[in-house]
Amino acid sequence: MTKRVVVWLLLSLVPAQAHPYASYLDGVFLSFGMGLGGGSVLETGCDVPETDAGKMQAYNAKMAAYNDLKTALQQNQVQTVAKLKSLMNALSSLEPSSQALKLLANDPASGSVSTYQQYLNQILENYENANQQIINNAQNSVTGYKSALDTTTTQNQQSLTEAINIFNNVNTQIAKTDQSLKIPYTPMTLPSPLTPNTNVSSMTPTQVYSALQALKQTIDQAFATVNQQIQTLNPKIPSLTPPSISIATLPTAPQISSNAAALPSVAAPQKPLMAITNTGLQSKSLQLGVQTQVGYQKYFNSFFGVAYYGYLGYRYLYMSSFIKDSSGVDNVDRYQVGFGANMLFNLYSKIKKTRAKRPKIQAYGLFGGLLGMVDIWSASFSGSNTAYIRNNVNINAVFGLSLRVDQFKWSIGIHMPLINQMRNVSAPIDTGGFESLKIVDNYKSSALFMDFTEIF
């Protein structure tokens, strides 16, 4: 027996002693198979309502304070909007005819109990202060604008009164001059809205400003006409200079928005829940699935070679009714994609060349290698159509036995994850908590597989 082992080692390690037909073992291969593996469910969890009366009483007190705060915030928001609209109306009443003041009023879009209450009180105080600052700024804008408008209007009223007097004097002087020259004269009239009986103090700021501009233009035109007539009568007489009439520009109205500060986000109290966890459940689950491989194998002699391949697999995680009831999980699917390489050892290899195209091949042996794998877990829970996705990367040790007859080969082996990987899948439930499932991928979830391969 010892002599046979030595001979086999010499044949496998010394290429010069290789079988002349070893290349017939090479080729592209395609395989399909089935897998059966250990369970991947490590533990389940579920949150249920708390039964402690003290905790529920504290929670109810927090909820009452939370609801009171929301009401107070909304009331403050409404009050702030009303105050801002009132300021906007006051601003518009300063000058009803001013287009700059026609603003749109847009409504805005909408630890312990004592510690939580302090937190809520601080939020309300901050919100009230923010809105009060908005109101103060708007009030200051209106006050500043009113002061500037009053000053400008007073100046323009004085200028308008003086301009009316100048206009009347010019009218009188021209009338006397034309009468002495026996020239017919039609007295000038005040521009609209001015009349001989106009009360300047009753006019709005815009009316005063517009009337003053129109009257100045009329006076300047009258002096230009008189100068033209003087030059016609006697060019040596110097031209008359029209009087200086000052016009103060109206201030720009401030823009005031009716929007209050945005409602702050408030952390609602968390309903007290108890977490129920079930551990050590790997014996209550099982992996069933299929896989396919495509790759190439190369033999250096009749007894030793290598193969490298791409891998695709699917596993359905079968779970006992206990797991499903305790976690609310409907199903868990596992999708696998990877790339691997194996060493091939033929313990027996017989290649017989025939007249046919393909030689007769009989071989059986061992294989072993590594398979890098990406796992994609898809879990769905009862009462939900959402699939919760998790993934992990692992390296699998691969080893087993193979039997080849001609271009067909049968293999049986094991995939053993070498890295301990864990993933948590959780879904919200109506009680406010979560249903959870912990999935493990390690040596305890090793899988047995059987492959049928065709070598081309």
Short mmCIF file of C-alpha atoms in Angstrom, two decimals, residues 11 19 29 38 70 90 113 126-127 131 133 153 158 172 178 278 287 294 349 353 357 363 408 434 441:
data_model
loop_
_atom_site.label_atom_id
_atom_site.label_comp_id
_atom_site.label_asym_id
_atom_site.label_seq_id
_atom_site.Cartn_x
_atom_site.Cartn_y
_atom_site.Cartn_z
CA LEU A 11 3.35 10.47 -11.07
CA HIS A 19 0.20 10.54 -19.11
CA PHE A 29 -17.17 23.19 -18.28
CA GLY A 38 -27.35 24.59 7.69
CA LYS A 70 -48.33 71.47 19.24
CA ALA A 90 -51.18 99.77 8.43
CA VAL A 113 -41.63 63.61 32.38
CA ASN A 126 -37.72 79.73 21.30
CA TYR A 127 -40.58 79.69 18.80
CA ASN A 131 -42.02 85.10 15.97
CA GLN A 133 -38.52 89.08 16.55
CA THR A 153 -44.28 114.71 2.59
CA GLN A 158 -44.01 123.21 1.67
CA THR A 172 -50.46 137.86 -12.56
CA ASP A 178 -49.70 141.54 -21.83
CA ASN A 278 -35.35 34.24 20.79
CA GLN A 287 -31.14 26.29 3.29
CA VAL A 294 -19.10 27.96 -15.69
CA SER A 349 -7.28 8.31 -14.04
CA LYS A 353 -7.83 6.79 -27.15
CA LYS A 357 -13.35 11.93 -31.85
CA ALA A 363 -11.37 9.29 -13.33
CA PHE A 408 -19.52 14.10 -17.80
CA PHE A 434 -39.82 46.47 15.17
CA ASP A 441 -23.12 33.31 7.64
#
